[in-house]
Coordinates of C-alpha atoms in Angstrom, one line a residue:
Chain A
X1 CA 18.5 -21.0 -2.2
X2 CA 17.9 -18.4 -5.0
X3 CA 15.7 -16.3 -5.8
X4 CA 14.8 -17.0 -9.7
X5 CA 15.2 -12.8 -11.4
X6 CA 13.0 -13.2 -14.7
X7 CA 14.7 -10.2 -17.2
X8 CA 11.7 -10.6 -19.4
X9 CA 9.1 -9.7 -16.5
X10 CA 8.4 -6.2 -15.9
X11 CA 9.1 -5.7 -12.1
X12 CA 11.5 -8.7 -12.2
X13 CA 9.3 -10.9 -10.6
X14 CA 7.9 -14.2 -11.9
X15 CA 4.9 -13.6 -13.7
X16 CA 1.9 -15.1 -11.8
X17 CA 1.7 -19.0 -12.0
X18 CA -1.3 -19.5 -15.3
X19 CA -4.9 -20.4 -13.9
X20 CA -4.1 -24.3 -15.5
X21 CA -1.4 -24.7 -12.8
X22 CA -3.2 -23.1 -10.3
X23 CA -6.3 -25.7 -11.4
X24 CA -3.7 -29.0 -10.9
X25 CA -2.5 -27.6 -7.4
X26 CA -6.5 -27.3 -6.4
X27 CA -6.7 -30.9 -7.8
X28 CA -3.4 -32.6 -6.2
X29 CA -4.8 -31.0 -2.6
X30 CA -8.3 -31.8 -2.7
X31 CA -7.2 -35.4 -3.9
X32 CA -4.3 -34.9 -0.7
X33 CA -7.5 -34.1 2.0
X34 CA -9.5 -36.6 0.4
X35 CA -7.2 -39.3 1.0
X36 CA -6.7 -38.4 5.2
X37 CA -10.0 -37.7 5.1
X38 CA -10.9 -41.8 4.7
X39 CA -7.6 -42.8 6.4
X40 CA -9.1 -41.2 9.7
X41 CA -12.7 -42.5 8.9
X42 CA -10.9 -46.5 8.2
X43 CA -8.8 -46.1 11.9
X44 CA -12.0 -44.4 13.8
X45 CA -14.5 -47.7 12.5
X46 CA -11.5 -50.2 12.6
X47 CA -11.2 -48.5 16.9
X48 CA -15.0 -49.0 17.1
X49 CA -14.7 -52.5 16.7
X50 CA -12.6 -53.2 19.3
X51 CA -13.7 -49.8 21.6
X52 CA -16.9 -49.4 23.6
X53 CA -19.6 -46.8 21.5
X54 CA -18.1 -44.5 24.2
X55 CA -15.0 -43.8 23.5
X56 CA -15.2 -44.3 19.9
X57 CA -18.7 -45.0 18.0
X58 CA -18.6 -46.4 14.4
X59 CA -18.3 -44.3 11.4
X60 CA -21.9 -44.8 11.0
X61 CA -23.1 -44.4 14.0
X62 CA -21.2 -40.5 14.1
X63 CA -22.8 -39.9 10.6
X64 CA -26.3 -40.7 12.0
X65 CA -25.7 -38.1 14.9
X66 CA -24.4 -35.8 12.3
X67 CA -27.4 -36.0 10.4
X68 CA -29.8 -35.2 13.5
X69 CA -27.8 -32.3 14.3
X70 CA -28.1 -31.2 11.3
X71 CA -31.9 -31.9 11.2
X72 CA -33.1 -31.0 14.8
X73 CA -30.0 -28.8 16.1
X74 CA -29.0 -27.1 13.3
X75 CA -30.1 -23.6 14.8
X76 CA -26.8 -24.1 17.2
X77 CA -24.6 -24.2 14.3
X78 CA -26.5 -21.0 13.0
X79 CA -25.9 -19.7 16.7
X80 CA -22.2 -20.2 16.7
X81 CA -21.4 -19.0 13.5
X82 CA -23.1 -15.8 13.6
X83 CA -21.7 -15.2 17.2
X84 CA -17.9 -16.5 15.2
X85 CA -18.5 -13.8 12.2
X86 CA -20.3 -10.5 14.3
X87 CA -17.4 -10.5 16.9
X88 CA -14.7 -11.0 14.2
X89 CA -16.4 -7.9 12.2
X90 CA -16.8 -5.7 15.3
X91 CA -12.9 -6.9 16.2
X92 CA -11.3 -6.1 12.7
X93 CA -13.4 -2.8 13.0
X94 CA -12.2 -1.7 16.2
X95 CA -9.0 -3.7 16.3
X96 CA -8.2 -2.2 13.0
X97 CA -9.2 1.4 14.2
X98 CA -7.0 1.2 17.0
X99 CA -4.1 0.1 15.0
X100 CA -4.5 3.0 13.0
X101 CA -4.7 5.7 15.8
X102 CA -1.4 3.8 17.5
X103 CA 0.5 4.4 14.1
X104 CA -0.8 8.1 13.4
X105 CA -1.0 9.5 16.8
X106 CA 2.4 10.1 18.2
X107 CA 1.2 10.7 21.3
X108 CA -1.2 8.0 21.8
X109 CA 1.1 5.5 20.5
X110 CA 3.1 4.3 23.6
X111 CA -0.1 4.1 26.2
X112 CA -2.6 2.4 23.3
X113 CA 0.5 -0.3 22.8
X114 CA 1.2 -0.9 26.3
X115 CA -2.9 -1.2 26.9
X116 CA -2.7 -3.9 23.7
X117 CA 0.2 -5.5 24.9
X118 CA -1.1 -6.3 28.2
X119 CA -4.2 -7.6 27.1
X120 CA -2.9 -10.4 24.7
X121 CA -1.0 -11.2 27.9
X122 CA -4.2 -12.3 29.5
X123 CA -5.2 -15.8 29.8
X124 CA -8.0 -16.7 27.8
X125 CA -9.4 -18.5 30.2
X126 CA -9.2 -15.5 32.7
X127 CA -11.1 -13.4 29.9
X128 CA -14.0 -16.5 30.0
X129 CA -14.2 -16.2 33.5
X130 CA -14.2 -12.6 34.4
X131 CA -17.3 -12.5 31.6
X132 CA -19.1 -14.9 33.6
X133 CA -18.5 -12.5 36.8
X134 CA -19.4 -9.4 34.4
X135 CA -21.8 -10.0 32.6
X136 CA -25.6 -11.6 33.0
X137 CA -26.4 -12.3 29.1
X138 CA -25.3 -15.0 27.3
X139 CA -24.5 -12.8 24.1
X140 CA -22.8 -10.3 26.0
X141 CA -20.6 -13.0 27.7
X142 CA -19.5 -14.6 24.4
X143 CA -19.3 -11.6 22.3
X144 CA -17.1 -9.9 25.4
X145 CA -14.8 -12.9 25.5
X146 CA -14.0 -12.8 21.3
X147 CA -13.7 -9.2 21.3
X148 CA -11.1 -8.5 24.2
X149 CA -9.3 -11.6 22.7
X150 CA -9.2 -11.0 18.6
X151 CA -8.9 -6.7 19.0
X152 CA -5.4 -7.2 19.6
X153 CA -4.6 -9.0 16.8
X154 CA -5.6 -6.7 14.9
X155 CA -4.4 -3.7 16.3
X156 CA -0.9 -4.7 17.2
X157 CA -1.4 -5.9 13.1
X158 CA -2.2 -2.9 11.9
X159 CA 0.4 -1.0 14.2
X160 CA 2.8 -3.0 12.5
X161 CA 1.0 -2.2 8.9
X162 CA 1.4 1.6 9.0
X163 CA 4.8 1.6 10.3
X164 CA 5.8 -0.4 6.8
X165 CA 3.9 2.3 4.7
X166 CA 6.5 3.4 3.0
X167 CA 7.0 7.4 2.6
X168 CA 8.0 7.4 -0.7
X169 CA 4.1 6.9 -1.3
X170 CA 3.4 9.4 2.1
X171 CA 5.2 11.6 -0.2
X172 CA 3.9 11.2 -3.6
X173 CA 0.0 11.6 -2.2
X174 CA 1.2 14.6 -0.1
X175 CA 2.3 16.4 -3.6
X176 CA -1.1 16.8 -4.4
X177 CA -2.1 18.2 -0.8
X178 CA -4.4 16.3 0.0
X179 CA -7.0 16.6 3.1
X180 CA -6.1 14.1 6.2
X181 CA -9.3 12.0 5.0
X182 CA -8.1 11.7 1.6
X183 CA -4.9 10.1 3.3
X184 CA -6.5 8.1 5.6
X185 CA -8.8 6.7 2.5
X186 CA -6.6 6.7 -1.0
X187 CA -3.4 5.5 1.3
X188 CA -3.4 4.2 4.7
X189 CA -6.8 2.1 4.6
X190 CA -5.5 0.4 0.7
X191 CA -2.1 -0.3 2.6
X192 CA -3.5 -1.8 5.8
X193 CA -6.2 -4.5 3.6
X194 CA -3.5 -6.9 3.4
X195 CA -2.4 -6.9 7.1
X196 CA -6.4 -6.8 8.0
X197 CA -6.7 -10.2 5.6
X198 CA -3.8 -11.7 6.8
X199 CA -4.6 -11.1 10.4
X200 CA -8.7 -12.9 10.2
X201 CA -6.7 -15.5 8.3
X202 CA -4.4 -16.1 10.9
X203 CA -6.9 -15.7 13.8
X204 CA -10.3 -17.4 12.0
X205 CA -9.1 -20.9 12.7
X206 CA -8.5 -19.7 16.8
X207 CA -11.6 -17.8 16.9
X208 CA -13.7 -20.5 16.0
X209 CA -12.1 -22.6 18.6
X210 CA -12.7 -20.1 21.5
X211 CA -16.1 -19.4 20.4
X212 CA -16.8 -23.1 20.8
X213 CA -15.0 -23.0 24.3
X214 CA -16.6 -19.6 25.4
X215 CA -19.8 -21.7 24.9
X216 CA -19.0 -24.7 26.4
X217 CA -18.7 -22.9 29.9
X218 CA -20.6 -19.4 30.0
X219 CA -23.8 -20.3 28.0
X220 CA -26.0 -23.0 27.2
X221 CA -26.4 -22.3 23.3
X222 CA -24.0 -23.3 20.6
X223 CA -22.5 -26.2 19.3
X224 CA -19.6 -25.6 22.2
X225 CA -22.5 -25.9 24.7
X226 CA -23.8 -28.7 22.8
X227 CA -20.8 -30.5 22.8
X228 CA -20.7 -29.7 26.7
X229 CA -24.2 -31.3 26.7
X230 CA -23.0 -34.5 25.1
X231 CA -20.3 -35.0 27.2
X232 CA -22.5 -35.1 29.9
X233 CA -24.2 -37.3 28.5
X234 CA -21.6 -39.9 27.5
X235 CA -22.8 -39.9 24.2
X236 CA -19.1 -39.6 22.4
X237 CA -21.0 -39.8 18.9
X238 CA -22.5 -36.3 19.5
X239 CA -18.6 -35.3 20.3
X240 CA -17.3 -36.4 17.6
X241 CA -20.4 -35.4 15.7
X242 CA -20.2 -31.9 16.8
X243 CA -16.8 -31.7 15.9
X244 CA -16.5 -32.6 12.8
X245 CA -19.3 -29.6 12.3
X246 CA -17.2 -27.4 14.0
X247 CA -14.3 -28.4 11.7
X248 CA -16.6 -27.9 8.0
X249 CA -17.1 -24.1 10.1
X250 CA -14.2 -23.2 10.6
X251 CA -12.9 -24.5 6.9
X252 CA -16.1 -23.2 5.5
X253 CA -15.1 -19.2 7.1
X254 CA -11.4 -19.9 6.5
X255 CA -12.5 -20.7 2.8
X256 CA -14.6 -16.9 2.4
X257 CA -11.4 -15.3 3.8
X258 CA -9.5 -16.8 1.2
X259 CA -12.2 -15.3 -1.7
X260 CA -11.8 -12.5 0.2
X261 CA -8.2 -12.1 -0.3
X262 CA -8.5 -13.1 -3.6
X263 CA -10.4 -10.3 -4.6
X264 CA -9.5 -7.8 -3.0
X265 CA -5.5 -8.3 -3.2
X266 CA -5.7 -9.2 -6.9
X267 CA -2.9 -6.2 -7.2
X268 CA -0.3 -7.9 -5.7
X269 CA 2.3 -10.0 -7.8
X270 CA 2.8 -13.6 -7.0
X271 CA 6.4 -14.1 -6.1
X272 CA 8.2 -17.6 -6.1
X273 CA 11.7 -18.4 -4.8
X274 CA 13.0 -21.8 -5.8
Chain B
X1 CA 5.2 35.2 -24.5
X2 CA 8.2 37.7 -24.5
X3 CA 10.8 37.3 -21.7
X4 CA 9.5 40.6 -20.8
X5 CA 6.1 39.2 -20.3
X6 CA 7.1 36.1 -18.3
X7 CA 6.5 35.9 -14.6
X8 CA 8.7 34.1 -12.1
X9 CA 7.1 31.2 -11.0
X10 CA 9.1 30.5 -8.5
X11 CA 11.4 32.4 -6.4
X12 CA 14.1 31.3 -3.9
X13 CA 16.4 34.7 -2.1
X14 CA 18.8 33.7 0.0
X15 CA 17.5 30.8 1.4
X16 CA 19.8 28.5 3.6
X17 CA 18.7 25.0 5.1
X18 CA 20.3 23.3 7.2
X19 CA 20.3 19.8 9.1
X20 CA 21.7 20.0 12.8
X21 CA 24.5 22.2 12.0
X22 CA 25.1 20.5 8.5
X23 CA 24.1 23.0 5.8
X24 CA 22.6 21.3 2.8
X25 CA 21.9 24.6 0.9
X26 CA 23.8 27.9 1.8
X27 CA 22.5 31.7 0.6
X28 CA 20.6 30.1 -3.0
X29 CA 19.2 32.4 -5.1
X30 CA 17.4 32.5 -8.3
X31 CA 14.0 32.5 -10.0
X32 CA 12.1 30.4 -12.7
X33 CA 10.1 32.4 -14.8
X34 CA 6.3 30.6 -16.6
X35 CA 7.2 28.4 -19.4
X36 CA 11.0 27.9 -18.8
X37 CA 12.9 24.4 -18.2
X38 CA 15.2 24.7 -15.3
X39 CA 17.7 22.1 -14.7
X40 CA 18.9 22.1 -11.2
X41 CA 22.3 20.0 -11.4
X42 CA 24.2 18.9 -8.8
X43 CA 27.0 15.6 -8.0
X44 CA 25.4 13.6 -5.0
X45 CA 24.8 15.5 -1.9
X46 CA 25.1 18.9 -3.3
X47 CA 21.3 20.1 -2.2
X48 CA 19.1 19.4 -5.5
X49 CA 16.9 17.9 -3.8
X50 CA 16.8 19.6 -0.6
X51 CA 16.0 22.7 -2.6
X52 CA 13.2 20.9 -4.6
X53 CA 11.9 19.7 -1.1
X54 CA 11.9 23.5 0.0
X55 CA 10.0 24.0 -3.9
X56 CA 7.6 21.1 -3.0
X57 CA 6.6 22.9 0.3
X58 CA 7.6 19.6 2.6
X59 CA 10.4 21.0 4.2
X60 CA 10.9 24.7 5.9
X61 CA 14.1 26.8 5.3
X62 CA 16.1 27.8 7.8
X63 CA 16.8 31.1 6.6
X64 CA 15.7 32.9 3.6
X65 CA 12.3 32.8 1.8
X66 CA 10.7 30.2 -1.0
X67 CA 7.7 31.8 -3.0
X68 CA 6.0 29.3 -5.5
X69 CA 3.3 31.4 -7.7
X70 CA 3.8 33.9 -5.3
X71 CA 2.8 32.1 -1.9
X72 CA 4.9 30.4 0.4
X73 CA 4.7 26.5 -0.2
X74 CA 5.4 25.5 3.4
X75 CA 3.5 27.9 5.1
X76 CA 0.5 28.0 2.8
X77 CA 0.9 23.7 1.7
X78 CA -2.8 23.7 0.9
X79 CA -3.0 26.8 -1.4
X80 CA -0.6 25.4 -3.4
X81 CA -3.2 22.4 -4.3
X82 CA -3.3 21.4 -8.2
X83 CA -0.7 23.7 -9.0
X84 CA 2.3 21.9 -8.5
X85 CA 3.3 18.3 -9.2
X86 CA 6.4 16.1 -8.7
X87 CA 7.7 13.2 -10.7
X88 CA 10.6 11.1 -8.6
X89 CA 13.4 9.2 -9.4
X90 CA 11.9 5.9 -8.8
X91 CA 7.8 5.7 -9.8
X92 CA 6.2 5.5 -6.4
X93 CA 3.0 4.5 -7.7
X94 CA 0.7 3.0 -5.5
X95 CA 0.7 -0.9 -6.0
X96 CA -3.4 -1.7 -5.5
X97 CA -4.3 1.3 -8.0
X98 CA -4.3 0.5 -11.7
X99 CA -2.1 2.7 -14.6
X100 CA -5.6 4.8 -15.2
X101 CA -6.3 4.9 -11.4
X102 CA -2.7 5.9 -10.4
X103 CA -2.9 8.5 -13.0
X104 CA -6.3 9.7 -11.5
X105 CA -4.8 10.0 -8.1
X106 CA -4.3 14.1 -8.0
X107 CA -7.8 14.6 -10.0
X108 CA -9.5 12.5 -7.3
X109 CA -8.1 14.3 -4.5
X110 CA -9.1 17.7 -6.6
X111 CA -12.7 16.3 -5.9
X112 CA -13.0 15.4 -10.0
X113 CA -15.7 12.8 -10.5
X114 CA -15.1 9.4 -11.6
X115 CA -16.0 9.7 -15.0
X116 CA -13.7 12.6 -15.6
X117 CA -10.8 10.9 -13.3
X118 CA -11.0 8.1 -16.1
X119 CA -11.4 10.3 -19.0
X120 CA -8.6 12.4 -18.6
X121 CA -6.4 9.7 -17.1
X122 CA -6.9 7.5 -20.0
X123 CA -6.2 11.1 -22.2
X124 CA -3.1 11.3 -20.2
X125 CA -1.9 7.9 -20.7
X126 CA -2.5 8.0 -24.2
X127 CA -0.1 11.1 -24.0
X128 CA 2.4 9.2 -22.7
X129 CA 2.0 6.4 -25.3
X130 CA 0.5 4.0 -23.3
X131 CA -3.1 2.8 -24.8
X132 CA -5.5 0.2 -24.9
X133 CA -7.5 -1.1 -22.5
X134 CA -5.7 -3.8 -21.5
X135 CA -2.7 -1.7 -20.7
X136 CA -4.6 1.0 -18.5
X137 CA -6.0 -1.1 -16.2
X138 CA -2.8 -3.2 -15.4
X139 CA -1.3 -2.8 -11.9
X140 CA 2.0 -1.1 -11.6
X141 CA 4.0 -4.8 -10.8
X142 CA 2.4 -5.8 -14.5
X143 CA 4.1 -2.9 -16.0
X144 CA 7.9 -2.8 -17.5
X145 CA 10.1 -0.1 -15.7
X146 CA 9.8 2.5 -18.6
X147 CA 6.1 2.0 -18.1
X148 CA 5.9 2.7 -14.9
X149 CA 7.7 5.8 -15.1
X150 CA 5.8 7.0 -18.5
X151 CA 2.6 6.5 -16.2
X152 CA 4.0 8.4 -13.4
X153 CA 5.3 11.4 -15.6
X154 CA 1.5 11.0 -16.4
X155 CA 0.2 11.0 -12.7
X156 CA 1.8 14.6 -12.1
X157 CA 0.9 16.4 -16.0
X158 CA -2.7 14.7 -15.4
X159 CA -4.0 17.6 -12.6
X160 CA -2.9 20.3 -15.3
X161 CA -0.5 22.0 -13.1
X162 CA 1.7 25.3 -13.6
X163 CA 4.7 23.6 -12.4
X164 CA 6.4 20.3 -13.1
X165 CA 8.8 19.0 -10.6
X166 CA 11.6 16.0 -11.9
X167 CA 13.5 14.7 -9.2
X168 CA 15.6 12.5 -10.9
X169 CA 13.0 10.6 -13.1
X170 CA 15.0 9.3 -15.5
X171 CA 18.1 8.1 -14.0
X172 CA 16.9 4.4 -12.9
X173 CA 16.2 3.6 -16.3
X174 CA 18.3 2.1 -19.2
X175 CA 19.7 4.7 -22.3
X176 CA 17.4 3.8 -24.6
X177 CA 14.3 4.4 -22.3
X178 CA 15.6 7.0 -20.6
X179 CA 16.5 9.0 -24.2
X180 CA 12.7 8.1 -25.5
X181 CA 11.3 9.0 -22.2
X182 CA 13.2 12.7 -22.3
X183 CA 12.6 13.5 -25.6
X184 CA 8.4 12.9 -25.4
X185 CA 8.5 14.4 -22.0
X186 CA 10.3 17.5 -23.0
X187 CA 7.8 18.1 -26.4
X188 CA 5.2 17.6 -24.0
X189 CA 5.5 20.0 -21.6
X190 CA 6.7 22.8 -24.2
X191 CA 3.9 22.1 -26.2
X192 CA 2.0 22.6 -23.1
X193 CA 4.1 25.5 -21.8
X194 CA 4.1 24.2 -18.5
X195 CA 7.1 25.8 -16.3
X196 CA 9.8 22.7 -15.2
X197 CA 12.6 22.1 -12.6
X198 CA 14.4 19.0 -13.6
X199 CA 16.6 17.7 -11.1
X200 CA 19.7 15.8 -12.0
X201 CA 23.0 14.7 -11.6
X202 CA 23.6 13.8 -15.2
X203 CA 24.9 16.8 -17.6
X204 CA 23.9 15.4 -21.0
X205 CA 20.2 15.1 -19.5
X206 CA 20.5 18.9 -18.8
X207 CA 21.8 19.8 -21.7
X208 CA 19.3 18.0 -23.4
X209 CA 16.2 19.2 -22.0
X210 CA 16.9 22.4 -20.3
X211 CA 16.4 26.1 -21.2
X212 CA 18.4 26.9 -18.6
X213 CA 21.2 24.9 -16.3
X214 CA 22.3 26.2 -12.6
X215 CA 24.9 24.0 -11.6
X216 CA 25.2 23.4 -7.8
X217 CA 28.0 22.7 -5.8
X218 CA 27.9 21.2 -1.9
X219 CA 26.1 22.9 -0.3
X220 CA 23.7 23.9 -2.7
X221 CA 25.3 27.3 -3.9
X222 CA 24.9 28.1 -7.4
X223 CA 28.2 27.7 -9.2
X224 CA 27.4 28.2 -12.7
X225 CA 24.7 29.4 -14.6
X226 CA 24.3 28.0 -18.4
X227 CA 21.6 29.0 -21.1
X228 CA 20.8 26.4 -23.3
X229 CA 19.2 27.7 -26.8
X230 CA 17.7 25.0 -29.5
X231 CA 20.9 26.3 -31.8
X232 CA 23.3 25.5 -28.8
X233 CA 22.3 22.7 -28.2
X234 CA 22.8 21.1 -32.0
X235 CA 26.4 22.7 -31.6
X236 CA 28.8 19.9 -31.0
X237 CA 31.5 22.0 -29.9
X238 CA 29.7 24.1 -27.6
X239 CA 28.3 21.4 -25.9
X240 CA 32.0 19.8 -25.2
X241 CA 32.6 22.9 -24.0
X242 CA 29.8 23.3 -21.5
X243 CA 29.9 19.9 -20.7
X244 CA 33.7 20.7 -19.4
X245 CA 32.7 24.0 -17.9
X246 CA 29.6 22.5 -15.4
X247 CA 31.8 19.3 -14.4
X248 CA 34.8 21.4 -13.3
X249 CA 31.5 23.8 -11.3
X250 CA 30.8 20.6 -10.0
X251 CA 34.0 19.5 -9.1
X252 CA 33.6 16.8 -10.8
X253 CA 31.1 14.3 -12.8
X254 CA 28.5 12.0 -11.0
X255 CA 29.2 8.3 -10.9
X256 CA 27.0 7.2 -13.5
X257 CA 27.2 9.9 -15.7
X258 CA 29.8 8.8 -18.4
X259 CA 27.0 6.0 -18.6

C-alpha cells in the first residue's frame, strides 16, 4: 500500500474528493441499502408463507402494525428518542468535562481514570439492575442507566484527545499569554470536537440499543417496553414492527451526527491512501 | 533614533541554563537595543533556542537574569502580554481557524472585538501578500507551505508587538520562498521599526537580514559578534570573509546550509 503524495496540493494531501463524486458515492449506497432493503422484505414474506404469523407475519401484515404504531403509539417513539438524545447530551457534557479535568489536572488524573476505568468494566446489565434497586422513577431509572454507561466513552475519549494536543500549538497560544479560559476555549475545547463527534458516532448506534433494553425491563414506556409488551403478547408483527422503528431511530440520530460532523469539522482535509 | 537614544529591549547577564547537569547555555550575555535585527546563530544544539525560550518567558534560567522591556519574562509571563510575539520554524497554526482567524488569534486573546480581529487580520494578511476573500478564509491544510508561513509571520506582527521572535521560520521552506519570504519580512518590520531576534542556523540568512550577528557555539556562549551595515552587506568580499569567520566560531557550517 501507498500513500498517493500530490506535489501540486498545498499540505501534500489529496485535495478533497469534488461534491460530483461525493453525489455518485451517495447514489451507488442508497441504491446498495435499497437493494438489501427488498432482499430482506422478499425472504421475510417468502418465511411467512410457510411460518405461523408468529414467528414470522407477512410483509404486509408488519407494515399494518407499523402504521398503527405510528398512528396510536407514536408518543413511545417520542418517549424513547428524547430519553436516547437528553442522556447522550448530559453524557457528552459531563463525559467530556471529565475527560478534560483527567488531561489537565495532574493530580486528578490517575484516581478520575481508574474511577472511569472501572466503570466501563461494569456489566450493563448490572447498571439496569442496580437502577431498578435505586431508583423509584421511571425517568430516573433510564436516564441513570445511559448516563453511567455512555460518560465513559467520552471521558476515557477525551483523555485520549488532550493527550494528542500537540504543544507546538500549547506553545504558539501561550506566546500571547493568554488567561487559562482562553486556553481551555481557543485550544483545548476546538481540539477535543473531533474526539466528542467521533465518540456519539461510535456510541449513538449502542445507545439506542440500551435505551430500548433499559425500557424493556425497568419501565413500562418506550418502544423497548412496547416491544416487551408485544412479546407478551405473541404478537411477532408488533416485534418486528417495533424494530424496524427502532432501526429508522437509530439511522435517523446517526444521520444528524453525521451533519453534525459535517459542519463543524469542515477544517479538516480529506485524506485518501490507495 | 540615534544609537544613543535606543533602549535595550532585551537584556540577558550572565545567564546559564541547564538540563540535569547538561548545560545548554553557559554565562550568555548581551542586549538588543529598540529597532535592531539580531541574529542569534548557532549549528544544531548550540542553545539558540534554549535562549529564545528563556526570551519567550517559557523556560526559567538556572542562573543569571533575562529582562525583556525591562521585566522578567518568566516571572512576570502575563505582563509581558501583546508585547512580544514568536514566529516558529514550522507554522503551528491552528487547523479549525481560518488564514484571517489564525491571524486574529493574539488580538482575540488581547480582548479586540470581532470586527477589529477581522479588520486588522485581513490588514495583516494583505501585508503579507495574501488577499482576497477567498484566500482569507481558507483553512491552513488549503494553503501552500509558503502560505502558511506568510500567514503565521502575520499571526505574530498582527498584535503590534515591540518584539519579534523567529525561531527558525524560514528554514522548512524551498530557496525561492524562503528568499521572497526574508526579503518582505525584513522591509516589514524596518519599516515598522519593530526590534527582532532571528534564530538560525543558516549564515547567509543572517547575513541577509541582520543588523547584527552573535554567533553561538555549544553551549550557547557567544563566540563572535558581527555587525552587519546595508554597505557590508552589498560587499561580496566582505561577506566571503564573514561567512568564513562565523563558520570557523561555529566550528563548523549546519547541514543544510550550503543549500
Amino acid at each position: 500500500m501507498s500513500t498517493r503524495i500530490d506535489p501540486e496540493t498545498a499540505a501534500g494531501l489529496e485535495p478533497p474528493a469534488p461534491a460530483g463524486a461525493e453525489r455518485n458515492y451517495f447514489k451507488r449506497d442508497l441504491f446498495a441499502s435499497i437493494v438489501i432493503i427488498a432482499l430482506i422484505a422478499f425472504a421475510m414474506e417468502a418465511w411467512s408463507w410457510v411460518a405461523p404469523v408468529y414467528i414470522m407475519p407477512s410483509v404486509v401484515l408488519t407494515g399494518d402494525e407499523i402504521l398503527t404504531i405510528l398512528g396510536e403509539d407514536y408518543i413511545h417513539i417520542v418517549t424513547t428518542i428524547l430519553r436516547l438524545l437528553f442522556a447522550v447530551a448530559f453524557s457528552l457534557v459531563t463525559g467530556s468535562l471529565i475527560g478534560v479535568i483527567m488531561g489537565i489536572v495532574r493530580p486528578a488524573e490517575p484516581f478520575i481514570k481508574a474511577l472511569v476505568v472501572i466503570f466501563t468494566g461494569v456489566p450493563a446489565l448490572s447498571w439496569m439492575l442496580f437502577a431498578i434497586f435505586w431508583f423509584r422513577g421511571t425517568e430516573e431509572r433510564v436516564f441513570f442507566i445511559l448516563a453511567v454507561i455512555l460518560i465513559p466513552f467520552y471521558a476515557l475519549n477525551v483523555y485520549d484527545g488532550i493527550k494528542a494536543l500537540s504543544t507546538d500549538l500549547v506553545e504558539v497560544v501561550e506566546t500571547f499569554r493568554p488567561s487559562r479560559w482562553q486556553v481551555f476555549r481557543l485550544l483545548i475545547l476546538p481540539h477535543i470536537v473531533p474526539y466528542i463527534l467521533m465518540t456519539t458516532k461510535s456510541i449513538i448506534g449502542y445507545a439506542a440499543r440500551m435505551t430500548a433494553f433499559a425500557e424493556l425491563v425497568s419501565v413500562n414506556t418506550g418502544m423497548g417496553a412496547r416491544m416487551g409488551l408485544a412479546q407478551d403478547e405473541l404478537n411477532m408483527q408488533g416485534v418486528i414492527g417495533w424494530t424496524i422503528l427502532l432501526v429508522i431511530v437509530n439511522l435517523g440520530v446517526q444521520a444528524i451526527v453525521a451533519w453534525a460532523e459535517k459542519r463543524l469539522l469542515k477544517w479538516r482535509p480529506e485524506v485518501s491512501v490507495r | 533614533m540615534t544609537a544613543a537614544d535606543a533602549r535595550a529591549v532585551i537584556e540577558l547577564d550572565r545567564v546559564d541554563r541547564y538540563f540535569g547537569a547538561h548545560p545548554a547555555v553557559l554565562d550568555l550575555s548581551f542586549r538588543v537595543m529598540e529597532g535592531e535585527i539580531v541574529a542569534l546563530l548557532g549549528r544544531t544544539g548550540a542553545g539558540k533556542s534554549t535562549a529564545l525560550h528563556m526570551i519567550m518567558g517559557v523556560l526559567e534560567p538556572t542562573r543569571g537574569t533575562v529582562r525583556v522591556e525591562g521585566l522578567d519574562p518568566y516571572a512576570q509571563f502575563k505582563a509581558l502580554r501583546g508585547k512580544l510575539a514568536v514566529s516558529f520554524q514550522n507554522d503551528r497554526l491552528l487547523p479549525w481557524r481560518a488564514a484571517w482567524e489564525n491571524v486574529a488569534l493574539g488580538l482575540e486573546i488581547l480582548g479586540f472585538d470581532r470586527e477589529t480581529q477581522r479588520d486588522r487580520a485581513i490588514q495583516w494578511l494583505e501585508n503579507v501578500k495574501i488577499v482576497g476573500e477567498e484566500n482569507v478564509r481558507k483553512y491552513p491544510h488549503e494553503l501552500s507551505g509558503g502560505m502558511r508561513q506568510r500567514v503565521s509571520l502575520a499571526r505574530a506582527l498582527c498584535v503590534d508587538p515591540e518584539l519579534v521572535l523567529l525561531d527558525e521560520s524560514f528554514s522548512q521552506l524551498d530557496h525561492v520562498t524562503s528568499k521572497a519570504l526574508r526579503t518582505d519580512f525584513t522591509e516589514l518590520v524596518r519599516r515598522l521599526g519593530k526590534t527582532c531576534v532571528l534564530i538560525t542556523h543558516r549564515i547567509d540568512d543572517a547575513l541577509e537580514m541582520a543588523d547584527r550577528i552573535l554567533v553561538l557555539a555549544a553551549p550557547a556562549k557567544l563566540a563572535l559578534e558581527v555587525r552587519v551595515t546595508p554597505a557590508l552587506r552589498s560587499d561580496s568580499d566582505w561577506l566571503e570573509a564573514q561567512h568564513a569567520a562565523i563558520a570557523a566560531a561555529m566550528g563548523g557550517e549546519d547541514e543544510g546550509e550550503a543549500a
